[in-house]
C-alpha positions as protocol buffer text, in pm:
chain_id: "A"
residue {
  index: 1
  type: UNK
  ca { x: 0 y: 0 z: 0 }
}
residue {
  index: 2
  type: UNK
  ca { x: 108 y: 351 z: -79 }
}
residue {
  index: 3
  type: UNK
  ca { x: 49 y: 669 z: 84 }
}
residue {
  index: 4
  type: UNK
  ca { x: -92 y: 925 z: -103 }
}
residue {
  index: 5
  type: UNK
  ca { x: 139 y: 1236 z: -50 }
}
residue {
  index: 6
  type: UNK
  ca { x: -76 y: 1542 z: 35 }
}
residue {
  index: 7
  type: UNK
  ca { x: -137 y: 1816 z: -206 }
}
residue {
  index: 8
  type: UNK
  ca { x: -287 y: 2149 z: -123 }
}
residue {
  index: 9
  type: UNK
  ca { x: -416 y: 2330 z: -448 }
}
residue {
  index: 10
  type: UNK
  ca { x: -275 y: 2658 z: -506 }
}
residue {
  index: 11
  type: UNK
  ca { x: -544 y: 3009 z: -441 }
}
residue {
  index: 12
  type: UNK
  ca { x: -556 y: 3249 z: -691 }
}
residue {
  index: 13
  type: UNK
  ca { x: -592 y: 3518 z: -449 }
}
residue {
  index: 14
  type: UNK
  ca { x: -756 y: 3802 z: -708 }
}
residue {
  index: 15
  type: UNK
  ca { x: -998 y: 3546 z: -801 }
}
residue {
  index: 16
  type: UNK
  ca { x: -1114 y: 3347 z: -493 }
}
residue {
  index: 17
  type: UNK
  ca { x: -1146 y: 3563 z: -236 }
}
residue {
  index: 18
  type: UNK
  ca { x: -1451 y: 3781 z: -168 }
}
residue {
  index: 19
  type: UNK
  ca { x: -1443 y: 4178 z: -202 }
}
residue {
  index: 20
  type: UNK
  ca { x: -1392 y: 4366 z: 106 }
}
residue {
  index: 21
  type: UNK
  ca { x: -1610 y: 4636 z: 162 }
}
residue {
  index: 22
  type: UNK
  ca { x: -1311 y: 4820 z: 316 }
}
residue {
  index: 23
  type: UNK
  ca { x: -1349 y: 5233 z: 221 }
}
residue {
  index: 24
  type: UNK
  ca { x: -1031 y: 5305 z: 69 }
}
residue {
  index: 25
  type: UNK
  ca { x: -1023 y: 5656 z: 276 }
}
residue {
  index: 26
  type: UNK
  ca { x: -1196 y: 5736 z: 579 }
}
residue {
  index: 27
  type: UNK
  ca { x: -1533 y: 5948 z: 531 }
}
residue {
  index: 28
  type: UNK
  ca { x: -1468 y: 6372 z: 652 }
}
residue {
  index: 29
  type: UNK
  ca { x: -1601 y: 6386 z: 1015 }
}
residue {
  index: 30
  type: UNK
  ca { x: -1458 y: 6766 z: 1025 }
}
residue {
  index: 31
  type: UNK
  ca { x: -1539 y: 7087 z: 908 }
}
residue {
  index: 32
  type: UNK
  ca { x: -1240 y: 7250 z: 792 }
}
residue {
  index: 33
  type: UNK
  ca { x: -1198 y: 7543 z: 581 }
}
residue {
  index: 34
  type: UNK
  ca { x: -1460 y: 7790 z: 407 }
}
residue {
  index: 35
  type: UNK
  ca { x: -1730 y: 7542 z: 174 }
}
residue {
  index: 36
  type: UNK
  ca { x: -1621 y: 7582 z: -207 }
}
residue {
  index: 37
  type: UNK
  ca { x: -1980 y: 7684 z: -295 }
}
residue {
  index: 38
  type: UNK
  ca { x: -2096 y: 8029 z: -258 }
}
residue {
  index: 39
  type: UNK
  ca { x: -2437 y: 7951 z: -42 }
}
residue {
  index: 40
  type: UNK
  ca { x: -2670 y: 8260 z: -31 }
}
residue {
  index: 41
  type: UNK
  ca { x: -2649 y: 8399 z: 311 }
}
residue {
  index: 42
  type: UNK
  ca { x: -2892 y: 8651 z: 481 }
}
residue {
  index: 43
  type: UNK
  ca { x: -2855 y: 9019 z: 581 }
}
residue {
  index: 44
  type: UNK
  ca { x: -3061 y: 9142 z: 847 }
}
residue {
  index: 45
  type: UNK
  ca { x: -3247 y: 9495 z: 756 }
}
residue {
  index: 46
  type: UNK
  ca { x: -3104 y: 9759 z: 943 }
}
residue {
  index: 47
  type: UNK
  ca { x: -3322 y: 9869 z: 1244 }
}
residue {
  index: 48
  type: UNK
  ca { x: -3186 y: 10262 z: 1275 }
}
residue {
  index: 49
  type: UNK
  ca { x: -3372 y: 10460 z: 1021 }
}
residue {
  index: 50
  type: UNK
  ca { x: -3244 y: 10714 z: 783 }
}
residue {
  index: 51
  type: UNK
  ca { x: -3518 y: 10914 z: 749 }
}
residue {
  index: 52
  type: UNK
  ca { x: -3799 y: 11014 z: 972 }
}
residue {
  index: 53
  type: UNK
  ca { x: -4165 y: 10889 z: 838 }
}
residue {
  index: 54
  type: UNK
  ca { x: -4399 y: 11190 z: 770 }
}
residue {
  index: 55
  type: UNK
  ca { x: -4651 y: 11248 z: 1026 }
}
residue {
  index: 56
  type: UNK
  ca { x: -4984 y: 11135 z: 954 }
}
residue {
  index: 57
  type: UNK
  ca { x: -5284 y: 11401 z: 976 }
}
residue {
  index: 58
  type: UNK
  ca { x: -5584 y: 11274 z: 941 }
}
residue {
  index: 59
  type: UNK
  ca { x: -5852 y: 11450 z: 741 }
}
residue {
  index: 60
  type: UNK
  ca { x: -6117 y: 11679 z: 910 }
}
residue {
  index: 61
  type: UNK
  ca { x: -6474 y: 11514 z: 915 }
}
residue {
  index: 62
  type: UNK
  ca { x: -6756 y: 11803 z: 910 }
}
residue {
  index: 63
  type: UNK
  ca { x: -7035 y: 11742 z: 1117 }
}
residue {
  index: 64
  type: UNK
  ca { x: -7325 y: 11549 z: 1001 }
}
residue {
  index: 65
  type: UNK
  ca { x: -7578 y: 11759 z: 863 }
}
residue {
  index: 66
  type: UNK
  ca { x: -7938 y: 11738 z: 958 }
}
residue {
  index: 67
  type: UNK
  ca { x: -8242 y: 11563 z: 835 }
}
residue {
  index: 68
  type: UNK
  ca { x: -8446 y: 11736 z: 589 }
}
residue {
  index: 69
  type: UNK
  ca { x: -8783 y: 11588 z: 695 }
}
residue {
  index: 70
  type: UNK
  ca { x: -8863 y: 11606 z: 1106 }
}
residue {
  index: 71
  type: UNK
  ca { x: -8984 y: 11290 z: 1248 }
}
residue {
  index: 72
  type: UNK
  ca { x: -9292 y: 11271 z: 1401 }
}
residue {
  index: 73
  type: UNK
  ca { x: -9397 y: 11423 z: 1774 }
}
residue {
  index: 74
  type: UNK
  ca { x: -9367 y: 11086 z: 1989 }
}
residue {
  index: 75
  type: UNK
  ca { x: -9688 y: 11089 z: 2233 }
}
residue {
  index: 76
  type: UNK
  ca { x: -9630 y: 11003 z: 2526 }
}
residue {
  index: 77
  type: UNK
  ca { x: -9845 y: 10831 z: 2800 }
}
residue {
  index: 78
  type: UNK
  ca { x: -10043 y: 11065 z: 3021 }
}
residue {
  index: 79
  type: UNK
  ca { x: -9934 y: 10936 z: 3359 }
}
residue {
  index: 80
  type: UNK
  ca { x: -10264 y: 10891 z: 3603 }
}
residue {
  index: 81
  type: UNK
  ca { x: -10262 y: 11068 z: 3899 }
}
residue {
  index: 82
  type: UNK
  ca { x: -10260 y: 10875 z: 4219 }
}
residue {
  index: 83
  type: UNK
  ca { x: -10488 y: 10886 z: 4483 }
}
residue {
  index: 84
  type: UNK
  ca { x: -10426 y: 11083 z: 4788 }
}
residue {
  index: 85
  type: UNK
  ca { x: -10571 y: 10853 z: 4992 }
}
residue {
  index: 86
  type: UNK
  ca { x: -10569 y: 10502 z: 5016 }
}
residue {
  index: 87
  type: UNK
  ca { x: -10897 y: 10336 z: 4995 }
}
residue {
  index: 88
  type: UNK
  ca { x: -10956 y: 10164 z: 5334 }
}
residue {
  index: 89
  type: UNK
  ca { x: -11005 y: 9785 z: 5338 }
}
residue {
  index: 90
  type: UNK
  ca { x: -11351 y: 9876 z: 5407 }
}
residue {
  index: 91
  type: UNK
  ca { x: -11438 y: 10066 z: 5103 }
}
residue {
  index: 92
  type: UNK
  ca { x: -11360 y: 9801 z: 4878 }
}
residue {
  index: 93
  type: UNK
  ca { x: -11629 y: 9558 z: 4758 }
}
residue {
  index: 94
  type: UNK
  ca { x: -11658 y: 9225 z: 4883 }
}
residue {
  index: 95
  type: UNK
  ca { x: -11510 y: 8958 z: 4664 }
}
residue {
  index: 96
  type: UNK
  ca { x: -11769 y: 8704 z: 4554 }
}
residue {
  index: 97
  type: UNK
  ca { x: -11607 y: 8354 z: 4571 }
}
residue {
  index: 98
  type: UNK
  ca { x: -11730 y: 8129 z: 4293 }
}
residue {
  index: 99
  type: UNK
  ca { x: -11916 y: 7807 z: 4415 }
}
residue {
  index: 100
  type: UNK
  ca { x: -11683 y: 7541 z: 4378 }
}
residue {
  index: 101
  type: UNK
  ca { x: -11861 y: 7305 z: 4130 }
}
residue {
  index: 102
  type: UNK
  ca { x: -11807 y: 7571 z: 3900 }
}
residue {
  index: 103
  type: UNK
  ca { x: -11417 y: 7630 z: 3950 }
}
residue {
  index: 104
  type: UNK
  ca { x: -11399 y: 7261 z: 3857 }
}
residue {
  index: 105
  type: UNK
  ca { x: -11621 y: 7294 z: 3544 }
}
residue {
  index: 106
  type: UNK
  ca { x: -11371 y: 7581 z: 3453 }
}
residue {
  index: 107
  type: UNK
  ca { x: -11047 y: 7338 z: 3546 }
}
residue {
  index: 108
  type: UNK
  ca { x: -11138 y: 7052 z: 3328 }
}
residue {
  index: 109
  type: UNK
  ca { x: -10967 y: 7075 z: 2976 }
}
residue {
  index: 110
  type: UNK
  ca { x: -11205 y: 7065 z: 2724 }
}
residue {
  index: 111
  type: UNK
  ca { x: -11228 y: 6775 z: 2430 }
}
residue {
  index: 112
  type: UNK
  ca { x: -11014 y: 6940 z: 2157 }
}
residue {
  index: 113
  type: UNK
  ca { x: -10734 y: 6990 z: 2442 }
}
residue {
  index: 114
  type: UNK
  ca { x: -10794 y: 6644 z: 2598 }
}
residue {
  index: 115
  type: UNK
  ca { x: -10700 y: 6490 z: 2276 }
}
residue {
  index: 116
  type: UNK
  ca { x: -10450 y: 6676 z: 2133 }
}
residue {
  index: 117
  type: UNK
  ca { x: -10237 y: 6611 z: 2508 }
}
residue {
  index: 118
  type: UNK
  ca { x: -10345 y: 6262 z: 2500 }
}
residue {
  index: 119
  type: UNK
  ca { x: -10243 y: 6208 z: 2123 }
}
residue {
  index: 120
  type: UNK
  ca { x: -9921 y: 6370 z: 2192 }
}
residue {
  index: 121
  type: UNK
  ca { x: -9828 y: 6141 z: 2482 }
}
residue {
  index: 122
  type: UNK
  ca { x: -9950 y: 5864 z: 2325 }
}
residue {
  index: 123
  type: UNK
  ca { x: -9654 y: 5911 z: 2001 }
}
residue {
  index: 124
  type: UNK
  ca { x: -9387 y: 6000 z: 2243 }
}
residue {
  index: 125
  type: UNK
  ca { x: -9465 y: 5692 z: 2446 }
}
residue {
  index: 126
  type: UNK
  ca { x: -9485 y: 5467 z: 2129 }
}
residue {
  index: 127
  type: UNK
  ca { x: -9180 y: 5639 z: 1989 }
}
residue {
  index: 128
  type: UNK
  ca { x: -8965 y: 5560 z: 2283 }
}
residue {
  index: 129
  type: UNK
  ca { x: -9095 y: 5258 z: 2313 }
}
residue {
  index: 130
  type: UNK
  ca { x: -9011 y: 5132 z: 1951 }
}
residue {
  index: 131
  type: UNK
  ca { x: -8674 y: 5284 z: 1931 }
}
residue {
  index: 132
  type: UNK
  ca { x: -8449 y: 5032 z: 1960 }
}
residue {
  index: 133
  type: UNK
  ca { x: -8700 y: 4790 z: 1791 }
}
residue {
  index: 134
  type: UNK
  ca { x: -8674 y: 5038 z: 1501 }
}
residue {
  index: 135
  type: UNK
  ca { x: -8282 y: 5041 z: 1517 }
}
residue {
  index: 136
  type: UNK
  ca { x: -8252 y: 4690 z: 1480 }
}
residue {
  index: 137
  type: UNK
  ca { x: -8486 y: 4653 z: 1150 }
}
residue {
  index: 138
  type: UNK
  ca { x: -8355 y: 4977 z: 998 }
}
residue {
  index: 139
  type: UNK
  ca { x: -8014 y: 4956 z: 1017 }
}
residue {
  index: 140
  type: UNK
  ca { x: -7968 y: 4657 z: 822 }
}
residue {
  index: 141
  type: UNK
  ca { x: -8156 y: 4833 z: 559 }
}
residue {
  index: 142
  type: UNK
  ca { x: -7958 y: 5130 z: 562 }
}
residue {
  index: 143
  type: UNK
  ca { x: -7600 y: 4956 z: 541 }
}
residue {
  index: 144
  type: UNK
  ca { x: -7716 y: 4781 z: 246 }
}
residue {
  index: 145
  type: UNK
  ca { x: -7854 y: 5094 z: 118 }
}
residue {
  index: 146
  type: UNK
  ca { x: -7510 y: 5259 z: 138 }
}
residue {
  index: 147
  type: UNK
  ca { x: -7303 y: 4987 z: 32 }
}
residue {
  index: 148
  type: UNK
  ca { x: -7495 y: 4957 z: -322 }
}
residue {
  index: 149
  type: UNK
  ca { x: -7480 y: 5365 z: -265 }
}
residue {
  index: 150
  type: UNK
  ca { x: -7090 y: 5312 z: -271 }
}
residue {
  index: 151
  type: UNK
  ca { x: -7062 y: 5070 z: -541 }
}
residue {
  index: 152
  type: UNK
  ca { x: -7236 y: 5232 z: -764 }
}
residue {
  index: 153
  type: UNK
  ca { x: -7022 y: 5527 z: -745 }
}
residue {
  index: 154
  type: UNK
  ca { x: -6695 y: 5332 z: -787 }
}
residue {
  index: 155
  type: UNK
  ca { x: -6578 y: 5323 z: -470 }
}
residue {
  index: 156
  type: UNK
  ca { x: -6467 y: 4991 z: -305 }
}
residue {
  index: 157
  type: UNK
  ca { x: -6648 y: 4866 z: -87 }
}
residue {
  index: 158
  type: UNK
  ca { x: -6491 y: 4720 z: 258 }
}
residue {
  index: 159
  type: UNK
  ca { x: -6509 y: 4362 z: 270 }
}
residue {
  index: 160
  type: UNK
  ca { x: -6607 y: 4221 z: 634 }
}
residue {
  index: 161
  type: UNK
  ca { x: -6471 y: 3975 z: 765 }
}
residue {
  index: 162
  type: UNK
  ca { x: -6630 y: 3653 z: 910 }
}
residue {
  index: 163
  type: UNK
  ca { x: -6629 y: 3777 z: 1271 }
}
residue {
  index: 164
  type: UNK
  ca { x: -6734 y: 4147 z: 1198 }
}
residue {
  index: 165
  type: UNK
  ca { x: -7041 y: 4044 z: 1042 }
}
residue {
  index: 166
  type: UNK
  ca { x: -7097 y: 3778 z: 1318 }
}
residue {
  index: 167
  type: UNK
  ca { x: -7089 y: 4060 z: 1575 }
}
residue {
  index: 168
  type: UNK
  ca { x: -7312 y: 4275 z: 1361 }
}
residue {
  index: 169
  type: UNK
  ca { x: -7608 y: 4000 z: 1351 }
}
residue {
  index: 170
  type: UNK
  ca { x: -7534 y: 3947 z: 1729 }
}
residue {
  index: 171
  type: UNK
  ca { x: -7607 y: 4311 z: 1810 }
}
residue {
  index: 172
  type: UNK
  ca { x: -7934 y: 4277 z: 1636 }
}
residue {
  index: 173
  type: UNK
  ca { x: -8063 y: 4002 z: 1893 }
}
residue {
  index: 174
  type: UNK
  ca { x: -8036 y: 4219 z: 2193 }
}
């Protein structure tokens, strides 16, 4: 048996190894010198006038002149004349007290304004009472509505997903 003598292939050393992403001179970290550009620069206006402004006078305003036409005398209320003396409790007449079967003819509302309160109550009551029932079968309606609104305009409609419109048909059995 022979031994094989070892051999260890030459490297081409331009060709086999990979590039090194080595800078070949460090970047400038310092700011030397003036730049090579002229950059615009800014020159503040100078504060200390020159010349004094003119003064402003402002223009003489003549009086308004009067109406041609007079308005009208305004009457005023003759004040009355008070009493000089005060009537004595007395003098006055007596005060005649209606019976009081007939204060509670005059209390009671008649027809017209019994039904128009009752009527009113009566839609409020309803109304409140049928909101949410009303919610729940309108607002399907509506979305639909709005989506076909949306698509036939152009724009795209949001597609739900399998649990958004599983919440939104659990929110309608409450």
């Amino acid at each position: 048996m022979e031994i094989r003598e070892i051999v260890v292939p030459e490297i081409n050393v331009v060709h086999d190894l990979p590039q090194v992403a080595i800078p070949q001179a460090p970047p400038v970290t310092l700011d030397l010198g003036v730049p090579v550009i002229n950059l615009p620069h800014f020159n503040p206006m100078d504060m200390e006038p020159d010349v004094q402004p003119p003064k402003i006078v402002p223009p003489k305003v003549s009086p308004a002149e009067p109406p041609a036409v007079k308005p009208p005398p305004v009457k005023l209320p003759k004040k009355e004349q008070p009493a000089t003396t005060a009537p004595t409790p007395t003098e006055q007449p007596p005060v005649k007290s209606k019976p009081l079967t007939q204060r509670i003819i005059e209390a009671v509302p008649t027809i017209p304004q019994a039904v128009n309160t009752a009527g009113t109550s009566a839609i409020a009551v309803s109304a409140a009472l049928a909101t949410p029932l009303l919610l729940k079968a309108i607002r399907p309606t509506i979305k639909k509505l709005a989506k076909k609104l949306q698509k036939a305009l152009g724009k795209k409609v949001k597609v739900e997903s399998v649990y958004e419109r599983r919440k939104f048909q659990r929110s309608l059995r409450k």
